[in-house]
Amino acid sequence: MTDQQLLSFLEELLGLGITSFDHADIYGDYECEDIFGRALAMNPRLREKMELISKCGINLKSSKFPERKVKYYDYSYPYIVSSAEQSLKNLRTDYLDLLLLHRPSPFFDPEEVARAFDTLKSEGKVLNFGVSNFSPEQFELLNSFCDQPLATNQVEISPYCLEHFENGNIDFFLKKKIKPMAWSPLGGGQILNPVNEKGQRLLAELNSITKEIGATSVDQTIFAWLLKHPASILPVLGTSRIDRVKTALKSTKLEMNIEQWFRIYIASTGENLP
Ligand SMILES: NC(=O)c1ccc[n+]([C@@H]2O[C@H](COP(=O)([O-])OP(=O)(O)OC[C@H]3O[C@@H](n4cnc5c(N)ncnc54)[C@H](OP(=O)(O)O)[C@@H]3O)[C@@H](O)[C@H]2O)c1
């Protein structure tokens, strides 16, 4: 997209009530935030109508950092603060609504992370903090060091990826009343273009249920499946097509019964329930 096309896309999304934008320092090999920021700079008054989310912690192997020999994670105080400040510059904004730690790390000092959060919060640079891809234990650990409760955990949830229904994370979200953000809600598009037997089985069931509930497309059925769950799952859409966003929005009006919800779950696992 040109900057103007991206600006028009943002204006249209805001008009539809889509106001939260999910970024990370590393997206597009460190370039996506800047592209978004350039478009936003063309109409800065849009900023107050939106919530900007970014992430930090992953150090990619990239031609932009030729000295790096491996991908690694950094959650040191100076790194978190400087990464958030760089995101602000890139996005042409004074504050982030939400900063997430992108992935859990085997080298992690929760006290130091909490200090970085305190600094960013007290300077008005970040309003809320959260994590991504954390287990309940990792979430609790960091939460216990933070003055302000962590806002969310962004994890992969889709009919294809049921991991967090099985590893205790969804139960944990319900217990803590945390709304999880679901990345790759369409399995990165793979549910619609299956590459294996599991995918084909799942798509066949999704097609049947799409007809039964009067959805116009399978992606709508997938969003209805996510939204039906009591954990208040917030899907993070990965499309830049406005027609697909409009289709997704209509899923909020669809009714799916509990048996249909389980038929999708079972088509994914390939096993009947005990
Ligand atoms: N925290 C993390 O670790 C993490 C990891 C991965 C992603 N994320 C976040 O989650 C967001 C969404 O992830 P995602 O991009 O994997 O989401 P997704 O919505 O599961 O997949 C998006 C892909 O599906 C395609 N698609 C959408 N509707 C389709 C349809 N009806 N038919 C065929 N293909 C269709 C899109 O193509 P078109 O572009 O052509 O519509 C796009 O390639 C990312 O943008 C990122 O912000 C976070």
XYZ file of C-alpha atoms in Angstrom, residues 6 8 10 23 34 37 43 47 49 52 56 59 78 88 91 110 156 158 162 169 187 193 199 212 220-221 232 249 273:
29
model
C -2.923 2.890 4.120
C -7.642 5.509 3.652
C -7.217 3.187 8.543
C 2.203 -3.996 15.965
C 7.344 3.099 10.407
C 3.513 5.919 11.346
C -3.780 12.727 9.647
C -4.411 8.881 16.848
C -9.494 7.469 17.969
C -1.864 1.263 19.411
C 9.308 -5.905 22.246
C 16.140 -9.550 18.504
C 17.515 -0.537 28.883
C 6.866 5.644 19.571
C 4.516 5.156 14.929
C 10.744 -10.047 36.423
C -2.445 -18.300 19.069
C -8.046 -20.832 16.200
C -6.349 -25.611 20.227
C -4.223 -20.927 29.579
C -4.399 -20.125 11.225
C -6.377 -23.392 2.195
C -6.926 -29.107 7.668
C -26.235 -24.252 8.883
C -17.132 -15.740 9.383
C -17.843 -19.125 10.948
C -14.080 -13.176 25.593
C -17.534 -7.952 11.578
C -14.516 -36.589 23.425
